[in-house]
CSV table of C-alpha atoms in Angstrom, one decimal:
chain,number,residue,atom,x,y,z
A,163,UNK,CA,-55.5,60.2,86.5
A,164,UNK,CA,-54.2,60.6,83.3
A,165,UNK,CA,-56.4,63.1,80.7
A,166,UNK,CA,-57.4,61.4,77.4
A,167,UNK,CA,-58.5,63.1,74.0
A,168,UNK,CA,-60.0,61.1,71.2
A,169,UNK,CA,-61.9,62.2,68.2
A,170,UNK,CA,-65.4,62.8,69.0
A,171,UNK,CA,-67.1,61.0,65.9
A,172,UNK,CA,-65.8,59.2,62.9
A,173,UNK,CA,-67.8,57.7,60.0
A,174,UNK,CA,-66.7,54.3,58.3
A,175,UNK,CA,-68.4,52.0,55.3
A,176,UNK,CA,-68.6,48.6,56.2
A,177,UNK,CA,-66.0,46.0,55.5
A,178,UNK,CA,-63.5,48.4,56.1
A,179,UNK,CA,-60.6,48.9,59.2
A,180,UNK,CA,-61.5,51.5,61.4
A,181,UNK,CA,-58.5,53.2,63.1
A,182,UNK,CA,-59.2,55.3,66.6
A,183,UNK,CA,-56.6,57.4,68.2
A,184,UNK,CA,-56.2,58.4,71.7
A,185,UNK,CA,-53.7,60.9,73.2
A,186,UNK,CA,-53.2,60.5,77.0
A,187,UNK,CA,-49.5,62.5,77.2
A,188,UNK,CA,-50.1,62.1,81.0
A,189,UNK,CA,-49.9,58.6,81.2
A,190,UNK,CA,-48.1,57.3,84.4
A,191,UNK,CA,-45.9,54.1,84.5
A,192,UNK,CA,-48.5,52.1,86.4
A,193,UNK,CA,-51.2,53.1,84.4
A,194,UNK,CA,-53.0,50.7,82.0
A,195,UNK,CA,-55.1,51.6,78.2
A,196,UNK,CA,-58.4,50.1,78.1
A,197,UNK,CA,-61.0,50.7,75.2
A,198,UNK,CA,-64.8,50.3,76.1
A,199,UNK,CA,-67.8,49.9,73.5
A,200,UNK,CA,-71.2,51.1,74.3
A,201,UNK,CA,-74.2,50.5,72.3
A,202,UNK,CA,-76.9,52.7,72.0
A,203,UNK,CA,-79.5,51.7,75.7
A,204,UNK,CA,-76.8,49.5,76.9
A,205,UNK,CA,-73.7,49.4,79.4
A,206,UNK,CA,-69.8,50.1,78.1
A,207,UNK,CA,-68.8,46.5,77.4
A,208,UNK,CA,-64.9,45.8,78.0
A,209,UNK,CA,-62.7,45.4,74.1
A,210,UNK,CA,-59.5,45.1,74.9
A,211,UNK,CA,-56.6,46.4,77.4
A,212,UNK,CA,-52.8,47.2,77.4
A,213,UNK,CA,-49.7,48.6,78.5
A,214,UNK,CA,-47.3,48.8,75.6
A,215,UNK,CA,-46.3,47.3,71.6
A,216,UNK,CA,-49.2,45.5,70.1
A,217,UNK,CA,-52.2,43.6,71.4
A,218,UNK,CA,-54.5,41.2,69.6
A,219,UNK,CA,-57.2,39.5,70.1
A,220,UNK,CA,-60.5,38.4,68.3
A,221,UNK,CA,-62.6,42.2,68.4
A,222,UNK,CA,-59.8,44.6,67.9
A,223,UNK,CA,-55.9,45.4,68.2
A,224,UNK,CA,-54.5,48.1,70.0
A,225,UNK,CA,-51.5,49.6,69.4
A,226,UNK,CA,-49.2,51.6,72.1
A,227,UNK,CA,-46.0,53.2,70.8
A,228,UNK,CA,-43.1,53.4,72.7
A,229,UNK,CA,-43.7,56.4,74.6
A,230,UNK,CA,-46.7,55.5,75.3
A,231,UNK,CA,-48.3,58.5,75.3
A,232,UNK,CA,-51.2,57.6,72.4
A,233,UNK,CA,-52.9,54.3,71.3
A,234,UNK,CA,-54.6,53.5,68.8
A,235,UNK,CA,-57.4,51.0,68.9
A,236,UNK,CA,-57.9,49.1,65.1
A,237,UNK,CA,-61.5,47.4,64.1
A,238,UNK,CA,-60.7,45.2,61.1
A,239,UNK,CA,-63.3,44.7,58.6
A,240,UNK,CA,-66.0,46.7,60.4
A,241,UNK,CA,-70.0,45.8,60.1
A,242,UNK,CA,-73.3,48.2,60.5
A,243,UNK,CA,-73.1,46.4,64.0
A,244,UNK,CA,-70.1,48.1,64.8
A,245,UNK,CA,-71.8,51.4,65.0
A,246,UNK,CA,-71.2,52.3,68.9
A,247,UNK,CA,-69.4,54.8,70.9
A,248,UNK,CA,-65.9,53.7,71.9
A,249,UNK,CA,-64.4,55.2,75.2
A,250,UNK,CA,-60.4,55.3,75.9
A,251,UNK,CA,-59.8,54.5,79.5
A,252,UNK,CA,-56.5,54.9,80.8
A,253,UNK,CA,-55.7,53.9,84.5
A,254,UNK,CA,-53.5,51.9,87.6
A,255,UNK,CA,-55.1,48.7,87.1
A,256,UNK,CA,-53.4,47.7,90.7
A,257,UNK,CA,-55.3,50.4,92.4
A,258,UNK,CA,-58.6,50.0,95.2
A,259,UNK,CA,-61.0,50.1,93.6
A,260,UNK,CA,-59.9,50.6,89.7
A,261,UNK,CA,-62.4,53.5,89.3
A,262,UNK,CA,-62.7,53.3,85.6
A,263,UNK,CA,-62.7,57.2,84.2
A,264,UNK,CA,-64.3,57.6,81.2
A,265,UNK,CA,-64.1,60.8,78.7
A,266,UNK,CA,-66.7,61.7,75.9
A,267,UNK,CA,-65.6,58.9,73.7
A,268,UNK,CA,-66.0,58.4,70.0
A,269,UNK,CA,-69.2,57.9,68.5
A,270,UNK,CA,-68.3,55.7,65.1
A,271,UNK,CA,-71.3,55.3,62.0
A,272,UNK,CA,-70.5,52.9,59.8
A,273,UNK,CA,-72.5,52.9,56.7
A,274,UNK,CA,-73.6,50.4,54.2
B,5,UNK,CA,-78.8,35.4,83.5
B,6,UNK,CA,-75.1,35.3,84.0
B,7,UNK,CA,-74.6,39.3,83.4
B,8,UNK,CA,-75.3,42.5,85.7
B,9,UNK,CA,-79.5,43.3,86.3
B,10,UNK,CA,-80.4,46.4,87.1
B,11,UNK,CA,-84.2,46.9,87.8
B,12,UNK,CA,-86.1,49.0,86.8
B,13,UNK,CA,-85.3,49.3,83.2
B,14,UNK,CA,-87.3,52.7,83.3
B,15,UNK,CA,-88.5,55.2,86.6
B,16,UNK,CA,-90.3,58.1,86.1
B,17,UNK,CA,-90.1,60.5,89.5
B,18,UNK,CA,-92.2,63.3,90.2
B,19,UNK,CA,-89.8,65.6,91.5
B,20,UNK,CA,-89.3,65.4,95.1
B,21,UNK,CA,-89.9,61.8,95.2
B,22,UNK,CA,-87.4,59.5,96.9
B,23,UNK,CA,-86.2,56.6,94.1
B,24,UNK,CA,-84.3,53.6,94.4
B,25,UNK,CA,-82.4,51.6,91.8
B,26,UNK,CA,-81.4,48.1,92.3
B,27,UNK,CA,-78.5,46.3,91.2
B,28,UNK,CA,-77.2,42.5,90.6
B,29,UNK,CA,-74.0,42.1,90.3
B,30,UNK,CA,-72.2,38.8,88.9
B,31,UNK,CA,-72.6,35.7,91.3
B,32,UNK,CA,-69.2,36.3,93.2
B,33,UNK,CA,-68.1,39.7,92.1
B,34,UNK,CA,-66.0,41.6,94.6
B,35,UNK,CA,-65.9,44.9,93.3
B,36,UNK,CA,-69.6,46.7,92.3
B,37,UNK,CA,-69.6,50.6,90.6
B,38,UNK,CA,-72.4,52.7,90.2
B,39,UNK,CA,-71.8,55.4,87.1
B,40,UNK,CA,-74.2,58.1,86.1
B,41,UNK,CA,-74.4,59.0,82.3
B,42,UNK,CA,-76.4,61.8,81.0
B,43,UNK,CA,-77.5,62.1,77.7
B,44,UNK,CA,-74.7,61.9,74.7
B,45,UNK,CA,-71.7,61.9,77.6
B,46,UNK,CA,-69.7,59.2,78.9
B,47,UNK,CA,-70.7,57.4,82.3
B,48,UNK,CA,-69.4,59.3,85.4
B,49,UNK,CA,-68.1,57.5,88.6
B,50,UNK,CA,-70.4,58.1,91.4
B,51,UNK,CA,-69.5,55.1,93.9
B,52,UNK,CA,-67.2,51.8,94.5
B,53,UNK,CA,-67.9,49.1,97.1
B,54,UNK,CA,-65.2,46.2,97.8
B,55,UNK,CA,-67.9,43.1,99.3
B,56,UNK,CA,-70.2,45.1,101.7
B,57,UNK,CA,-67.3,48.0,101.9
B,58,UNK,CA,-67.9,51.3,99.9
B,59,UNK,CA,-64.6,52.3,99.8
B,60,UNK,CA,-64.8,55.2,97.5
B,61,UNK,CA,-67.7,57.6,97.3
B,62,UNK,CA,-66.4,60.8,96.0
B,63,UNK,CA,-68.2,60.7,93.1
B,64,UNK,CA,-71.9,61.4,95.0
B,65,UNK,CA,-73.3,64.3,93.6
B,66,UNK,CA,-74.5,65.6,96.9
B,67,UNK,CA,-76.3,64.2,100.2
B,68,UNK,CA,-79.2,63.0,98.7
B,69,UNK,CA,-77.6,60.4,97.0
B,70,UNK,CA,-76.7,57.2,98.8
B,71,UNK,CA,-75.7,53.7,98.0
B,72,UNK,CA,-75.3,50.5,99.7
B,73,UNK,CA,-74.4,46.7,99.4
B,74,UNK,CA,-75.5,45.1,103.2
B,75,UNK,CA,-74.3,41.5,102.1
B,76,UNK,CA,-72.0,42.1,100.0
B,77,UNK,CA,-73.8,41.0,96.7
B,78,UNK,CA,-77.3,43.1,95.6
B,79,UNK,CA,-76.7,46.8,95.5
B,80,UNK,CA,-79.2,49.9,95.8
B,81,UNK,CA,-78.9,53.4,94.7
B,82,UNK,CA,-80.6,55.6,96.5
B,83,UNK,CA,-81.6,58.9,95.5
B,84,UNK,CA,-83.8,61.2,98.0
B,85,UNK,CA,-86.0,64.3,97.2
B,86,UNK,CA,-85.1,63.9,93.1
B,87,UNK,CA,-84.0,67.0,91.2
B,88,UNK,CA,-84.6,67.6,87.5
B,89,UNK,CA,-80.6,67.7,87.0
B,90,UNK,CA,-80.6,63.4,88.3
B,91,UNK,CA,-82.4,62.5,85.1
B,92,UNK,CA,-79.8,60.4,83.5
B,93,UNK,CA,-79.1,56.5,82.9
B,94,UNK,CA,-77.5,54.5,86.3
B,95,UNK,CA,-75.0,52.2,85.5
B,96,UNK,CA,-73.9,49.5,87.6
B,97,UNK,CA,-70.9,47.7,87.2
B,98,UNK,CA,-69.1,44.4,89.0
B,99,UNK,CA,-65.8,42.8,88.9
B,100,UNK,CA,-64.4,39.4,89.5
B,101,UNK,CA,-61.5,41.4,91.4
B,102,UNK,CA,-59.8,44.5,92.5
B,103,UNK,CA,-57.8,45.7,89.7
B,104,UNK,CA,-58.8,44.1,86.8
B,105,UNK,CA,-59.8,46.6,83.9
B,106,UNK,CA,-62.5,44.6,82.9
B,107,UNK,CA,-65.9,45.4,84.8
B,108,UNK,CA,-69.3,43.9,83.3
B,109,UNK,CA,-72.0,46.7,82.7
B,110,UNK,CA,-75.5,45.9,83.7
B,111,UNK,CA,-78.1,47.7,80.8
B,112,UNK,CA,-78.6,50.7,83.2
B,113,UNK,CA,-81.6,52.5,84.5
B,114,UNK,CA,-82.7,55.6,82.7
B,115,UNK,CA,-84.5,57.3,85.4
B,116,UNK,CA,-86.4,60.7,84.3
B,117,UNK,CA,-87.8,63.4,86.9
B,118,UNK,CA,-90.5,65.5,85.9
Protein backbone atom coordinates (compact mmCIF):
# COMPACT_ATOMS: atom_id res chain seq x y z
CA UNK A 1 0.00 0.00 0.00
CA UNK A 2 1.27 3.12 -0.98
CA UNK A 3 2.69 5.58 2.15
CA UNK A 4 1.04 9.05 2.34
CA UNK A 5 2.36 12.29 4.06
CA UNK A 6 0.12 15.27 4.54
CA UNK A 7 0.59 18.27 6.79
CA UNK A 8 -0.53 17.47 10.20
CA UNK A 9 -2.65 20.79 10.95
CA UNK A 10 -3.38 23.89 9.01
CA UNK A 11 -5.35 26.95 10.18
CA UNK A 12 -7.73 28.91 7.70
CA UNK A 13 -10.31 32.14 8.13
CA UNK A 14 -13.50 31.59 6.79
CA UNK A 15 -14.55 32.36 3.30
CA UNK A 16 -11.30 31.48 2.14
CA UNK A 17 -9.88 28.36 -0.20
CA UNK A 18 -8.21 25.89 1.72
CA UNK A 19 -5.42 23.98 -0.24
CA UNK A 20 -4.22 20.38 1.30
CA UNK A 21 -1.38 18.55 -0.12
CA UNK A 22 -0.62 14.90 -0.05
CA UNK A 23 2.64 13.18 -1.12
CA UNK A 24 2.20 9.41 -1.83
CA UNK A 25 5.54 8.96 -4.23
CA UNK A 26 4.65 5.22 -3.91
CA UNK A 27 1.55 5.24 -5.73
CA UNK A 28 0.91 2.15 -7.90
CA UNK A 29 -0.88 2.25 -11.37
CA UNK A 30 -4.02 0.56 -9.98
CA UNK A 31 -4.16 2.59 -7.06
CA UNK A 32 -6.90 5.27 -6.52
CA UNK A 33 -6.77 8.99 -4.16
CA UNK A 34 -9.49 9.29 -1.87
CA UNK A 35 -9.91 12.20 0.68
CA UNK A 36 -12.06 11.44 3.97
CA UNK A 37 -13.46 14.21 6.47
CA UNK A 38 -14.08 13.42 10.04
CA UNK A 39 -15.73 15.57 12.44
CA UNK A 40 -14.98 15.71 15.85
CA UNK A 41 -17.34 12.21 17.67
CA UNK A 42 -18.22 11.10 14.30
CA UNK A 43 -17.11 8.50 11.41
CA UNK A 44 -14.63 9.66 8.25
CA UNK A 45 -17.35 10.60 5.80
CA UNK A 46 -16.24 9.95 1.96
CA UNK A 47 -15.29 13.80 -0.17
CA UNK A 48 -14.19 12.97 -3.15
CA UNK A 49 -11.91 10.27 -5.13
CA UNK A 50 -9.52 10.15 -8.15
CA UNK A 51 -7.01 8.81 -10.38
CA UNK A 52 -5.47 11.60 -12.40
CA UNK A 53 -5.96 15.72 -13.82
CA UNK A 54 -8.74 17.45 -12.05
CA UNK A 55 -11.94 16.35 -10.30
CA UNK A 56 -14.90 18.45 -9.27
CA UNK A 57 -17.66 18.11 -7.62
CA UNK A 58 -20.03 20.18 -5.14
CA UNK A 59 -17.61 19.73 -1.57
CA UNK A 60 -14.14 20.04 -2.96
CA UNK A 61 -11.71 19.55 -6.11
CA UNK A 62 -8.82 17.49 -6.15
CA UNK A 63 -6.12 17.84 -8.18
CA UNK A 64 -3.51 14.89 -9.38
CA UNK A 65 -0.59 16.00 -11.48
CA UNK A 66 0.77 13.98 -14.05
CA UNK A 67 3.04 11.80 -12.12
CA UNK A 68 0.79 11.27 -9.84
CA UNK A 69 2.74 11.08 -7.08
CA UNK A 70 0.93 14.16 -4.88
CA UNK A 71 -2.75 15.55 -4.85
CA UNK A 72 -3.96 18.16 -3.67
CA UNK A 73 -7.42 18.37 -2.25
CA UNK A 74 -9.00 22.33 -2.66
CA UNK A 75 -12.11 23.57 -0.16
CA UNK A 76 -13.37 26.76 -1.82
CA UNK A 77 -14.81 29.38 0.27
CA UNK A 78 -14.43 27.47 3.60
CA UNK A 79 -16.98 27.97 6.77
CA UNK A 80 -16.36 27.48 10.75
CA UNK A 81 -18.21 24.14 9.76
CA UNK A 82 -15.39 23.05 7.85
CA UNK A 83 -13.20 22.62 10.86
CA UNK A 84 -12.45 18.71 10.61
CA UNK A 85 -9.62 16.37 10.13
CA UNK A 86 -9.14 15.45 6.51
CA UNK A 87 -7.45 11.98 5.83
CA UNK A 88 -5.60 11.16 2.24
CA UNK A 89 -6.38 7.58 1.30
CA UNK A 90 -4.58 6.20 -1.47
CA UNK A 91 -5.47 2.58 -2.70
CA UNK A 92 -6.55 -0.40 -5.60
CA UNK A 93 -10.04 0.39 -5.56
CA UNK A 94 -10.58 -3.17 -7.59
CA UNK A 95 -9.15 -5.00 -4.77
CA UNK A 96 -11.17 -7.70 -2.00
CA UNK A 97 -12.08 -6.00 0.19
CA UNK A 98 -10.76 -2.22 -0.50
CA UNK A 99 -9.26 -2.00 3.05
CA UNK A 100 -9.22 1.74 3.29
CA UNK A 101 -5.66 2.72 5.07
CA UNK A 102 -5.78 5.75 6.77
CA UNK A 103 -2.60 7.96 8.02
CA UNK A 104 -2.73 10.78 10.73
CA UNK A 105 -4.49 13.18 8.53
CA UNK A 106 -4.83 16.90 8.74
CA UNK A 107 -6.54 18.57 11.35
CA UNK A 108 -7.79 22.12 9.63
CA UNK A 109 -9.25 25.34 12.16
CA UNK A 110 -10.85 27.69 10.42
CA UNK A 111 -11.49 30.81 12.23
CA UNK A 112 -13.94 33.54 12.12
CA UNK B 1 -32.21 5.78 9.61
CA UNK B 2 -30.65 5.21 6.27
CA UNK B 3 -26.86 5.44 7.65
CA UNK B 4 -24.56 2.91 9.73
CA UNK B 5 -25.72 2.39 13.76
CA UNK B 6 -23.50 1.34 15.98
CA UNK B 7 -24.81 0.72 19.58
CA UNK B 8 -23.71 1.56 22.19
CA UNK B 9 -22.82 5.11 21.71
CA UNK B 10 -20.66 4.78 25.00
CA UNK B 11 -19.28 1.28 27.13
CA UNK B 12 -17.44 1.64 30.11
CA UNK B 13 -15.50 -1.95 30.95
CA UNK B 14 -14.01 -2.84 34.06
CA UNK B 15 -11.01 -4.40 32.94
CA UNK B 16 -11.31 -7.99 32.38
CA UNK B 17 -14.75 -7.75 31.30
CA UNK B 18 -15.89 -9.33 27.95
CA UNK B 19 -17.60 -6.31 25.65
CA UNK B 20 -19.48 -6.50 22.59
CA UNK B 21 -20.21 -3.75 20.08
CA UNK B 22 -22.88 -4.03 17.56
CA UNK B 23 -23.04 -2.81 14.16
CA UNK B 24 -25.84 -1.95 11.28
CA UNK B 25 -24.77 -1.72 8.30
CA UNK B 26 -26.78 -0.04 5.24
CA UNK B 27 -29.89 -2.20 4.17
CA UNK B 28 -28.02 -4.22 1.33
CA UNK B 29 -24.40 -3.46 1.94
CA UNK B 30 -21.95 -6.15 0.88
CA UNK B 31 -18.88 -5.13 2.24
CA UNK B 32 -18.83 -4.18 6.43
CA UNK B 33 -15.24 -2.88 8.14
CA UNK B 34 -14.59 -2.53 11.61
CA UNK B 35 -11.63 0.29 12.32
CA UNK B 36 -10.25 1.09 15.73
CA UNK B 37 -9.16 4.80 16.35
CA UNK B 38 -7.46 5.99 19.40
CA UNK B 39 -7.39 9.25 20.54
CA UNK B 40 -6.01 12.15 18.01
CA UNK B 41 -4.95 9.18 15.31
CA UNK B 42 -6.56 8.07 12.34
CA UNK B 43 -8.96 4.91 12.36
CA UNK B 44 -6.94 1.63 11.97
CA UNK B 45 -8.26 -1.45 9.93
CA UNK B 46 -8.99 -4.25 12.21
CA UNK B 47 -11.42 -6.50 10.08
CA UNK B 48 -13.38 -6.94 6.51
CA UNK B 49 -16.40 -9.22 5.92
CA UNK B 50 -17.80 -9.80 2.22
CA UNK B 51 -21.88 -10.91 3.17
CA UNK B 52 -21.39 -13.39 6.11
CA UNK B 53 -17.51 -13.96 4.78
CA UNK B 54 -14.65 -12.21 6.90
CA UNK B 55 -12.26 -12.32 4.33
CA UNK B 56 -9.63 -10.23 5.90
CA UNK B 57 -8.71 -10.18 9.53
CA UNK B 58 -5.23 -9.19 9.84
CA UNK B 59 -5.83 -6.25 11.46
CA UNK B 60 -7.00 -8.08 15.04
CA UNK B 61 -4.93 -6.86 17.64
CA UNK B 62 -4.68 -10.24 19.25
CA UNK B 63 -7.03 -13.34 20.17
CA UNK B 64 -9.24 -11.65 22.27
CA UNK B 65 -10.63 -9.86 19.64
CA UNK B 66 -13.24 -11.35 17.42
CA UNK B 67 -15.86 -10.30 14.97
CA UNK B 68 -18.70 -11.77 13.15
CA UNK B 69 -21.65 -11.11 10.59
CA UNK B 70 -23.92 -14.75 10.81
CA UNK B 71 -26.43 -13.43 8.14
CA UNK B 72 -24.70 -11.36 6.37
CA UNK B 73 -26.15 -7.94 7.59
CA UNK B 74 -25.79 -7.01 11.63
CA UNK B 75 -22.19 -7.19 12.73
CA UNK B 76 -20.62 -7.70 16.40
CA UNK B 77 -17.28 -6.85 17.74
CA UNK B 78 -16.24 -8.84 20.21
CA UNK B 79 -13.66 -8.09 22.53
CA UNK B 80 -12.89 -10.69 25.54
CA UNK B 81 -10.96 -10.07 28.87
CA UNK B 82 -10.59 -6.03 27.93
CA UNK B 83 -7.18 -4.44 28.44
CA UNK B 84 -6.54 -0.81 29.23
CA UNK B 85 -4.66 -0.35 25.70
CA UNK B 86 -8.57 -1.35 23.83
CA UNK B 87 -9.94 1.96 25.06
CA UNK B 88 -10.50 3.70 21.80
CA UNK B 89 -13.59 4.56 19.40
CA UNK B 90 -14.93 1.33 17.04
CA UNK B 91 -15.74 2.28 13.78
CA UNK B 92 -17.87 0.35 11.51
CA UNK B 93 -18.09 0.87 8.09
CA UNK B 94 -20.39 -0.73 5.00
CA UNK B 95 -20.27 -0.64 1.26
CA UNK B 96 -22.71 -0.90 -1.53
CA UNK B 97 -19.85 -3.10 -3.16
CA UNK B 98 -16.40 -4.53 -3.36
CA UNK B 99 -14.18 -1.86 -4.50
CA UNK B 100 -15.80 1.18 -4.31
CA UNK B 101 -13.75 3.89 -2.23
CA UNK B 102 -16.70 5.09 -0.82
CA UNK B 103 -17.62 3.26 2.58
CA UNK B 104 -20.35 5.03 5.02
CA UNK B 105 -19.07 5.41 8.64
CA UNK B 106 -21.42 4.57 11.46
CA UNK B 107 -20.74 7.44 14.58
CA UNK B 108 -18.53 4.79 16.39
CA UNK B 109 -18.38 3.45 19.81
CA UNK B 110 -15.99 4.96 22.22
CA UNK B 111 -15.48 2.16 24.54
CA UNK B 112 -13.25 3.03 27.78
CA UNK B 113 -11.63 0.23 30.21
CA UNK B 114 -10.95 1.14 33.64
Amino acid sequence: LAKTTQPISMDSYEGQEVNITCSHNNIATNDYITWYQQFPSQGPRFIIQGYKTKVTNEVASLFIPADRKSSTLSLPRVSLSDTAVYYCLVGDIGAAGNKLTFGGGTRVLVKP
Amino acid sequence: GAGVSQSPRYKVAKRGQDVALRCDPISGHVSLFWYQQALGQGPEFLTYFQNEAQLDKSGLPSDRFFAERPEGSVSTLKIQRTQQEDSAVYLCASSRREGTPEAFFGQGTRLTVV
